[in-house]
Amino acid sequence: MKLSKIYDPREMNSYQFVAATGLVMTLLAHLILALIGKSINNFAALYICWAVFFTLGTIANYNSKPNDNDHHHH
């Protein structure tokens, strides 16, 4: 089990990469909303969605059996 499949973008699959990018964008949007004093109902639910998406991607990444020529492209 390679833990780098969780934190290294070069070893993440597309699901993990999209979830990590979505999390960063959600954090930035949340910061902007806080700075301008706006709020959106249930906006925090996005964090749960990104966490679930990342977790499912991680499970798929650990269960995959890539061959020597397999590369992830983002």
CSV table of N, CA, C and O in Angstrom, one decimal:
chain,number,residue,atom,x,y,z
A,1,MET,N,0.8,-1.2,0.0
A,1,MET,CA,0.0,0.0,0.0
A,1,MET,C,0.9,1.2,0.0
A,1,MET,O,1.7,1.4,0.9
A,2,LYS,N,0.8,2.0,-1.0
A,2,LYS,CA,1.6,3.2,-1.2
A,2,LYS,C,0.7,4.4,-0.7
A,2,LYS,O,-0.3,4.8,-1.3
A,3,LEU,N,1.2,5.0,0.4
A,3,LEU,CA,0.5,6.2,0.9
A,3,LEU,C,0.6,7.4,0.0
A,3,LEU,O,-0.2,8.3,0.0
A,4,SER,N,1.6,7.4,-0.9
A,4,SER,CA,1.7,8.5,-1.8
A,4,SER,C,0.6,8.6,-2.8
A,4,SER,O,0.3,9.6,-3.4
A,5,LYS,N,-0.2,7.5,-2.9
A,5,LYS,CA,-1.4,7.6,-3.8
A,5,LYS,C,-2.5,8.5,-3.2
A,5,LYS,O,-3.5,8.8,-3.8
A,6,ILE,N,-2.3,8.9,-1.9
A,6,ILE,CA,-3.3,9.8,-1.3
A,6,ILE,C,-2.9,11.2,-1.4
A,6,ILE,O,-3.7,12.1,-1.6
A,7,TYR,N,-1.6,11.5,-1.3
A,7,TYR,CA,-1.1,12.9,-1.2
A,7,TYR,C,-0.3,13.4,-2.4
A,7,TYR,O,-0.2,14.6,-2.6
A,8,ASP,N,0.2,12.5,-3.3
A,8,ASP,CA,1.0,12.9,-4.4
A,8,ASP,C,0.1,13.0,-5.7
A,8,ASP,O,-0.4,12.0,-6.1
A,9,PRO,N,-0.1,14.3,-6.2
A,9,PRO,CA,-1.0,14.4,-7.4
A,9,PRO,C,-0.5,13.6,-8.6
A,9,PRO,O,-1.3,13.2,-9.4
A,10,ARG,N,0.8,13.3,-8.7
A,10,ARG,CA,1.2,12.4,-9.8
A,10,ARG,C,0.8,11.0,-9.7
A,10,ARG,O,0.8,10.3,-10.7
A,11,GLU,N,0.4,10.6,-8.5
A,11,GLU,CA,-0.1,9.2,-8.3
A,11,GLU,C,-1.6,9.1,-8.1
A,11,GLU,O,-2.1,8.0,-7.9
A,12,MET,N,-2.3,10.2,-8.0
A,12,MET,CA,-3.7,10.2,-7.9
A,12,MET,C,-4.4,9.8,-9.2
A,12,MET,O,-3.9,10.1,-10.2
A,13,ASN,N,-5.6,9.2,-9.0
A,13,ASN,CA,-6.4,9.0,-10.2
A,13,ASN,C,-7.2,10.3,-10.5
A,13,ASN,O,-7.2,11.2,-9.7
A,14,SER,N,-7.9,10.3,-11.6
A,14,SER,CA,-8.7,11.4,-11.9
A,14,SER,C,-9.7,11.8,-10.9
A,14,SER,O,-9.9,13.0,-10.7
A,15,TYR,N,-10.4,10.9,-10.3
A,15,TYR,CA,-11.4,11.2,-9.3
A,15,TYR,C,-10.7,11.9,-8.1
A,15,TYR,O,-11.3,12.9,-7.6
A,16,GLN,N,-9.6,11.4,-7.6
A,16,GLN,CA,-8.9,12.1,-6.5
A,16,GLN,C,-8.5,13.5,-6.9
A,16,GLN,O,-8.6,14.4,-6.1
A,17,PHE,N,-7.9,13.6,-8.1
A,17,PHE,CA,-7.4,14.9,-8.5
A,17,PHE,C,-8.6,15.9,-8.7
A,17,PHE,O,-8.4,17.1,-8.2
A,18,VAL,N,-9.7,15.5,-9.2
A,18,VAL,CA,-10.9,16.4,-9.3
A,18,VAL,C,-11.4,16.8,-7.9
A,18,VAL,O,-11.7,17.9,-7.6
A,19,ALA,N,-11.4,15.8,-7.0
A,19,ALA,CA,-11.9,16.1,-5.6
A,19,ALA,C,-10.9,17.1,-4.9
A,19,ALA,O,-11.4,18.0,-4.2
A,20,ALA,N,-9.6,16.9,-5.1
A,20,ALA,CA,-8.7,17.8,-4.4
A,20,ALA,C,-8.8,19.2,-5.0
A,20,ALA,O,-8.8,20.2,-4.3
A,21,THR,N,-8.9,19.3,-6.3
A,21,THR,CA,-9.1,20.6,-6.9
A,21,THR,C,-10.4,21.2,-6.5
A,21,THR,O,-10.4,22.4,-6.2
A,22,GLY,N,-11.4,20.5,-6.4
A,22,GLY,CA,-12.7,21.0,-6.0
A,22,GLY,C,-12.7,21.5,-4.5
A,22,GLY,O,-13.2,22.5,-4.2
A,23,LEU,N,-11.9,20.8,-3.7
A,23,LEU,CA,-11.8,21.2,-2.3
A,23,LEU,C,-11.1,22.5,-2.2
A,23,LEU,O,-11.5,23.4,-1.5
A,24,VAL,N,-10.0,22.7,-3.0
A,24,VAL,CA,-9.2,23.9,-3.0
A,24,VAL,C,-10.1,25.1,-3.5
A,24,VAL,O,-10.2,26.1,-2.9
A,25,MET,N,-10.8,24.8,-4.5
A,25,MET,CA,-11.7,25.9,-5.1
A,25,MET,C,-12.8,26.2,-4.1
A,25,MET,O,-13.2,27.4,-4.0
A,26,THR,N,-13.4,25.2,-3.4
A,26,THR,CA,-14.4,25.5,-2.4
A,26,THR,C,-13.9,26.3,-1.3
A,26,THR,O,-14.6,27.2,-0.8
A,27,LEU,N,-12.7,25.9,-0.8
A,27,LEU,CA,-12.1,26.7,0.3
A,27,LEU,C,-11.9,28.2,-0.2
A,27,LEU,O,-12.2,29.1,0.6
A,28,LEU,N,-11.4,28.4,-1.4
A,28,LEU,CA,-11.2,29.8,-1.8
A,28,LEU,C,-12.5,30.5,-2.0
A,28,LEU,O,-12.6,31.7,-1.6
A,29,ALA,N,-13.6,29.8,-2.5
A,29,ALA,CA,-14.9,30.4,-2.6
A,29,ALA,C,-15.4,30.8,-1.2
A,29,ALA,O,-16.0,31.8,-1.0
A,30,HIS,N,-15.2,29.9,-0.3
A,30,HIS,CA,-15.7,30.1,1.1
A,30,HIS,C,-15.0,31.3,1.7
A,30,HIS,O,-15.6,32.1,2.4
A,31,LEU,N,-13.7,31.4,1.5
A,31,LEU,CA,-12.9,32.6,1.9
A,31,LEU,C,-13.5,33.9,1.3
A,31,LEU,O,-13.7,34.9,2.0
A,32,ILE,N,-13.7,33.9,0.0
A,32,ILE,CA,-14.2,35.1,-0.7
A,32,ILE,C,-15.6,35.4,-0.1
A,32,ILE,O,-15.9,36.6,0.1
A,33,LEU,N,-16.5,34.4,0.1
A,33,LEU,CA,-17.8,34.7,0.6
A,33,LEU,C,-17.7,35.3,2.0
A,33,LEU,O,-18.4,36.2,2.4
A,34,ALA,N,-16.7,34.8,2.8
A,34,ALA,CA,-16.6,35.4,4.2
A,34,ALA,C,-16.1,36.8,4.1
A,34,ALA,O,-16.5,37.7,4.9
A,35,LEU,N,-15.2,37.1,3.2
A,35,LEU,CA,-14.6,38.4,3.0
A,35,LEU,C,-15.7,39.5,2.6
A,35,LEU,O,-15.6,40.6,3.0
A,36,ILE,N,-16.6,39.0,1.8
A,36,ILE,CA,-17.6,40.0,1.3
A,36,ILE,C,-18.9,39.9,2.1
A,36,ILE,O,-19.8,40.6,1.9
A,37,GLY,N,-18.9,39.1,3.1
A,37,GLY,CA,-20.0,39.0,4.1
A,37,GLY,C,-21.2,38.3,3.5
A,37,GLY,O,-22.3,38.6,4.0
A,38,LYS,N,-21.1,37.4,2.6
A,38,LYS,CA,-22.2,36.7,2.1
A,38,LYS,C,-22.2,35.3,2.6
A,38,LYS,O,-21.1,34.7,3.0
A,39,SER,N,-23.3,34.6,2.6
A,39,SER,CA,-23.4,33.2,2.9
A,39,SER,C,-24.4,32.5,2.0
A,39,SER,O,-25.3,33.1,1.5
A,40,ILE,N,-24.1,31.3,1.8
A,40,ILE,CA,-25.0,30.4,1.0
A,40,ILE,C,-25.4,29.2,1.8
A,40,ILE,O,-24.6,28.6,2.4
A,41,ASN,N,-26.7,29.0,1.8
A,41,ASN,CA,-27.2,27.9,2.6
A,41,ASN,C,-26.6,26.6,2.1
A,41,ASN,O,-26.5,26.3,0.9
A,42,ASN,N,-26.2,25.7,3.0
A,42,ASN,CA,-25.7,24.4,2.7
A,42,ASN,C,-24.4,24.4,1.9
A,42,ASN,O,-24.0,23.4,1.3
A,43,PHE,N,-23.7,25.5,1.9
A,43,PHE,CA,-22.4,25.6,1.1
A,43,PHE,C,-21.4,24.6,1.7
A,43,PHE,O,-20.6,24.0,1.0
A,44,ALA,N,-21.4,24.5,3.0
A,44,ALA,CA,-20.5,23.6,3.7
A,44,ALA,C,-20.6,22.1,3.3
A,44,ALA,O,-19.7,21.3,3.4
A,45,ALA,N,-21.8,21.8,2.7
A,45,ALA,CA,-22.0,20.4,2.3
A,45,ALA,C,-21.1,20.0,1.2
A,45,ALA,O,-20.9,18.8,0.9
A,46,LEU,N,-20.6,21.0,0.5
A,46,LEU,CA,-19.6,20.7,-0.6
A,46,LEU,C,-18.4,20.0,0.0
A,46,LEU,O,-17.8,19.1,-0.7
A,47,TYR,N,-18.0,20.3,1.2
A,47,TYR,CA,-16.8,19.6,1.8
A,47,TYR,C,-17.0,18.1,1.9
A,47,TYR,O,-16.2,17.3,1.7
A,48,ILE,N,-18.3,17.8,2.3
A,48,ILE,CA,-18.6,16.4,2.5
A,48,ILE,C,-18.6,15.7,1.1
A,48,ILE,O,-18.1,14.6,1.0
A,49,CYS,N,-19.1,16.4,0.1
A,49,CYS,CA,-19.1,15.8,-1.2
A,49,CYS,C,-17.7,15.5,-1.7
A,49,CYS,O,-17.4,14.5,-2.3
A,50,TRP,N,-16.8,16.5,-1.6
A,50,TRP,CA,-15.5,16.3,-2.0
A,50,TRP,C,-14.7,15.2,-1.2
A,50,TRP,O,-14.0,14.5,-1.8
A,51,ALA,N,-15.0,15.1,0.0
A,51,ALA,CA,-14.4,14.1,0.9
A,51,ALA,C,-14.8,12.7,0.4
A,51,ALA,O,-14.0,11.8,0.3
A,52,VAL,N,-16.1,12.6,0.1
A,52,VAL,CA,-16.7,11.3,-0.3
A,52,VAL,C,-16.1,10.9,-1.7
A,52,VAL,O,-15.7,9.8,-1.9
A,53,PHE,N,-16.1,11.9,-2.6
A,53,PHE,CA,-15.5,11.7,-3.9
A,53,PHE,C,-14.0,11.3,-3.9
A,53,PHE,O,-13.6,10.4,-4.6
A,54,PHE,N,-13.3,12.0,-3.0
A,54,PHE,CA,-11.9,11.6,-2.8
A,54,PHE,C,-11.7,10.2,-2.2
A,54,PHE,O,-10.8,9.5,-2.7
A,55,THR,N,-12.5,9.9,-1.3
A,55,THR,CA,-12.4,8.6,-0.6
A,55,THR,C,-12.7,7.5,-1.6
A,55,THR,O,-12.0,6.5,-1.7
A,56,LEU,N,-13.8,7.6,-2.4
A,56,LEU,CA,-14.1,6.6,-3.4
A,56,LEU,C,-13.0,6.5,-4.5
A,56,LEU,O,-12.7,5.4,-4.9
A,57,GLY,N,-12.4,7.7,-4.9
A,57,GLY,CA,-11.3,7.6,-5.8
A,57,GLY,C,-10.1,6.9,-5.2
A,57,GLY,O,-9.4,6.2,-5.9
A,58,THR,N,-9.8,7.1,-3.9
A,58,THR,CA,-8.7,6.5,-3.3
A,58,THR,C,-8.9,5.0,-3.3
A,58,THR,O,-8.0,4.2,-3.5
A,59,ILE,N,-10.1,4.6,-2.9
A,59,ILE,CA,-10.4,3.1,-2.9
A,59,ILE,C,-10.2,2.5,-4.3
A,59,ILE,O,-9.6,1.5,-4.5
A,60,ALA,N,-10.7,3.2,-5.4
A,60,ALA,CA,-10.5,2.8,-6.7
A,60,ALA,C,-9.0,2.7,-7.1
A,60,ALA,O,-8.5,1.8,-7.8
A,61,ASN,N,-8.2,3.7,-6.6
A,61,ASN,CA,-6.8,3.8,-6.9
A,61,ASN,C,-6.1,2.7,-6.3
A,61,ASN,O,-5.2,2.0,-6.9
A,62,TYR,N,-6.4,2.3,-5.1
A,62,TYR,CA,-5.7,1.2,-4.4
A,62,TYR,C,-6.1,-0.1,-5.0
A,62,TYR,O,-5.3,-1.1,-5.0
A,63,ASN,N,-7.3,-0.3,-5.5
A,63,ASN,CA,-7.8,-1.5,-6.1
A,63,ASN,C,-7.4,-1.7,-7.5
A,63,ASN,O,-7.5,-2.8,-8.1
A,64,SER,N,-6.8,-0.7,-8.1
A,64,SER,CA,-6.4,-0.8,-9.6
A,64,SER,C,-5.1,-1.6,-9.7
A,64,SER,O,-4.3,-1.6,-8.8
A,65,LYS,N,-5.0,-2.2,-10.8
A,65,LYS,CA,-3.8,-3.0,-11.1
A,65,LYS,C,-3.2,-2.4,-12.4
A,65,LYS,O,-3.4,-3.0,-13.4
A,66,PRO,N,-2.5,-1.3,-12.3
A,66,PRO,CA,-2.0,-0.7,-13.5
A,66,PRO,C,-0.8,-1.5,-14.1
A,66,PRO,O,-0.1,-2.1,-13.3
A,67,ASN,N,-0.7,-1.4,-15.4
A,67,ASN,CA,0.4,-2.1,-16.0
A,67,ASN,C,1.6,-1.1,-16.0
A,67,ASN,O,1.5,0.0,-15.6
A,68,ASP,N,2.7,-1.5,-16.5
A,68,ASP,CA,3.9,-0.7,-16.5
A,68,ASP,C,3.8,0.6,-17.3
A,68,ASP,O,4.5,1.6,-17.1
A,69,ASN,N,2.9,0.6,-18.3
A,69,ASN,CA,2.8,1.8,-19.2
A,69,ASN,C,1.6,2.7,-18.8
A,69,ASN,O,1.2,3.6,-19.5
A,70,ASP,N,1.0,2.4,-17.6
A,70,ASP,CA,-0.2,3.2,-17.2
A,70,ASP,C,0.3,4.5,-16.6
A,70,ASP,O,1.2,4.5,-15.7
A,71,HIS,N,-0.3,5.6,-17.1
A,71,HIS,CA,0.0,6.9,-16.6
A,71,HIS,C,-1.3,7.7,-16.4
A,71,HIS,O,-2.2,7.5,-17.1
A,72,HIS,N,-1.3,8.5,-15.3
A,72,HIS,CA,-2.5,9.3,-15.1
A,72,HIS,C,-2.2,10.6,-15.7
A,72,HIS,O,-1.1,11.2,-15.6
A,73,HIS,N,-3.2,11.1,-16.5
A,73,HIS,CA,-3.0,12.4,-17.1
A,73,HIS,C,-4.1,13.4,-16.6
A,73,HIS,O,-5.2,13.0,-16.5
A,74,HIS,N,-3.6,14.5,-16.2
A,74,HIS,CA,-4.5,15.5,-15.6
A,74,HIS,C,-4.4,16.8,-16.4
A,74,HIS,O,-3.4,17.3,-16.7
